[in-house]
Amino acid sequence: MPFSLFSAPEREASHFLGFAGNVIERQSEKRSDDAARLALTEPEARLLLIAPGRLLLDFGNGAANPYFTLAAAQALETALDEAVLLGRAGGSAMLAVPAAAEGESLPERFKAIDFRSIHAQGLIDGAGLGALAQGAALLAWHANHRFCGRCGAATEMRAGGYKRVCTGCAAEHFPR
């Protein structure tokens, strides 16, 4: 029986994209400069450990788990001081943390897998893919905007990772 688009369930067009299923509430109106640091202290906080072009996954229970606890992130090569608070999902803080771990140096239960393979193999659900897209984009923006475009001075992360402020001219920079 051929498939008809007219009989398909109605969905938002963006839901057909692999990385568009983000369900995180960003809570931008409630962010302070130390929001990411405070979120890291929450026991239920879930961390996505993102290396350049790759996401670290925990296969300890057989299935791919993209979320880490603070203790697990500390045991791996991560830059917790550069964590970005993505927002909240299901009452838990969601953070993206830069990870420097190479695939060969990781313990056996962990794998660093590229984003396309994660999507193509269906390793994580749509909500996880959306969180991954948001986290990877913000971490890449921070890596590329360490200096002010106006005066060239160093910039500092603020608002839990949703803003950078120049230490020289106080210009505020925001991701697109």
XYZ file of C-alpha atoms in Angstrom:
176
model
C 0.000 0.000 0.000
C 1.558 3.317 -1.026
C 2.090 6.041 1.561
C 0.012 9.200 1.188
C 1.117 12.487 2.705
C -2.547 13.407 3.119
C -3.127 10.520 5.515
C 0.056 11.161 7.526
C -0.332 12.598 11.025
C 0.052 16.359 11.083
C 3.378 17.525 12.493
C 5.202 20.795 12.605
C 7.517 20.939 9.579
C 10.610 21.445 11.777
C 9.924 18.115 13.529
C 11.038 16.311 10.392
C 14.567 17.671 10.940
C 16.825 15.504 13.039
C 18.090 18.083 15.505
C 14.977 20.258 15.896
C 13.222 18.391 18.731
C 14.493 20.548 21.568
C 12.183 20.541 24.603
C 14.450 22.488 26.960
C 12.979 25.571 28.615
C 15.790 28.133 28.352
C 14.461 30.369 31.147
C 16.451 33.321 29.852
C 14.568 35.769 32.074
C 15.768 33.920 35.196
C 19.482 33.713 34.345
C 22.221 35.190 36.465
C 25.903 35.305 35.585
C 26.579 32.325 37.853
C 23.571 30.273 36.666
C 25.704 27.518 35.123
C 27.904 27.197 38.213
C 24.830 26.976 40.458
C 23.156 24.415 38.179
C 26.244 22.195 38.403
C 25.672 21.881 42.161
C 22.188 20.402 41.684
C 22.188 16.611 42.234
C 19.721 16.024 39.358
C 21.691 18.108 36.821
C 22.247 16.333 33.508
C 25.400 17.112 31.546
C 26.066 16.607 27.845
C 29.816 16.172 27.330
C 30.620 17.572 23.897
C 33.999 17.303 22.184
C 34.576 19.072 18.846
C 32.128 17.374 16.464
C 31.432 14.532 18.874
C 29.235 13.651 21.822
C 30.404 11.374 24.608
C 27.976 8.521 25.228
C 27.893 6.072 28.116
C 27.191 2.481 27.003
C 27.527 1.082 30.553
C 23.944 -0.208 30.594
C 23.960 -1.413 26.996
C 22.050 1.531 25.501
C 23.595 4.886 24.646
C 23.125 7.408 27.460
C 24.083 11.000 26.534
C 23.628 12.413 30.053
C 26.318 12.427 32.720
C 26.343 13.361 36.390
C 28.784 15.901 37.761
C 30.876 13.130 39.338
C 31.144 11.243 36.033
C 32.061 14.454 34.178
C 34.782 15.234 36.709
C 36.311 11.789 36.143
C 36.640 12.524 32.399
C 38.564 15.350 30.718
C 35.987 18.148 30.864
C 36.116 21.915 31.282
C 33.412 22.365 33.924
C 34.298 26.051 34.310
C 33.141 26.541 30.689
C 29.804 24.730 31.131
C 26.779 26.352 29.505
C 23.350 26.118 31.110
C 20.998 25.097 28.302
C 17.922 25.382 30.529
C 15.607 22.922 32.247
C 13.833 19.808 31.063
C 11.643 17.732 33.330
C 12.687 19.870 36.291
C 16.385 19.081 35.861
C 19.110 21.493 34.828
C 20.611 20.622 31.440
C 24.173 21.717 30.733
C 26.614 21.392 27.851
C 30.218 20.873 28.924
C 33.275 20.972 26.659
C 35.108 17.653 26.724
C 38.672 17.184 25.528
C 38.749 13.387 25.766
C 39.984 11.539 22.710
C 38.116 8.371 21.755
C 41.143 6.150 22.328
C 41.803 7.484 25.841
C 38.256 6.919 27.103
C 37.350 3.979 29.325
C 35.741 1.120 27.393
C 32.141 1.913 28.344
C 32.375 5.453 26.878
C 32.438 6.355 23.197
C 32.905 9.719 21.470
C 30.630 9.522 18.427
C 30.138 12.159 15.730
C 26.792 13.957 15.578
C 25.759 12.591 12.183
C 26.338 8.981 13.239
C 24.346 9.536 16.438
C 21.392 10.726 14.370
C 21.746 8.152 11.578
C 21.992 5.233 14.009
C 19.173 6.540 16.232
C 21.375 6.356 19.327
C 19.459 9.063 21.221
C 15.885 10.324 21.056
C 14.627 13.539 19.448
C 14.775 15.523 22.687
C 18.391 14.467 23.166
C 19.228 15.420 19.579
C 17.687 18.852 20.141
C 19.689 19.354 23.328
C 22.825 18.204 21.502
C 22.261 20.726 18.695
C 21.708 23.568 21.156
C 24.716 22.616 23.297
C 27.100 22.061 20.382
C 26.108 25.365 18.785
C 26.603 27.338 21.998
C 29.944 25.709 22.814
C 31.209 26.368 19.267
C 30.061 29.999 19.539
C 31.981 30.407 22.803
C 35.109 28.825 21.317
C 34.989 31.270 18.386
C 34.169 34.434 20.360
C 36.794 34.557 23.067
C 37.838 38.052 21.960
C 35.809 41.204 21.338
C 35.021 42.039 17.727
C 35.116 45.742 18.626
C 38.381 46.221 20.526
C 40.072 42.801 20.544
C 40.140 42.369 24.340
C 39.223 39.067 25.967
C 35.556 38.347 26.636
C 33.991 36.548 29.601
C 31.003 34.233 29.698
C 27.910 35.604 31.413
C 24.215 34.763 31.849
C 24.933 31.058 32.229
C 26.531 30.939 28.792
C 24.086 33.018 26.735
C 26.218 36.143 26.606
C 29.869 37.229 26.495
C 31.032 40.588 27.818
C 34.227 42.338 26.746
C 36.738 43.002 29.531
C 38.038 46.048 27.651
C 35.095 48.041 26.296
C 32.184 46.248 28.083
C 30.501 45.376 24.766
C 27.933 42.593 25.075
C 27.960 39.762 22.523
C 25.133 37.259 22.026
C 24.872 34.048 19.981
C 22.588 34.102 16.969
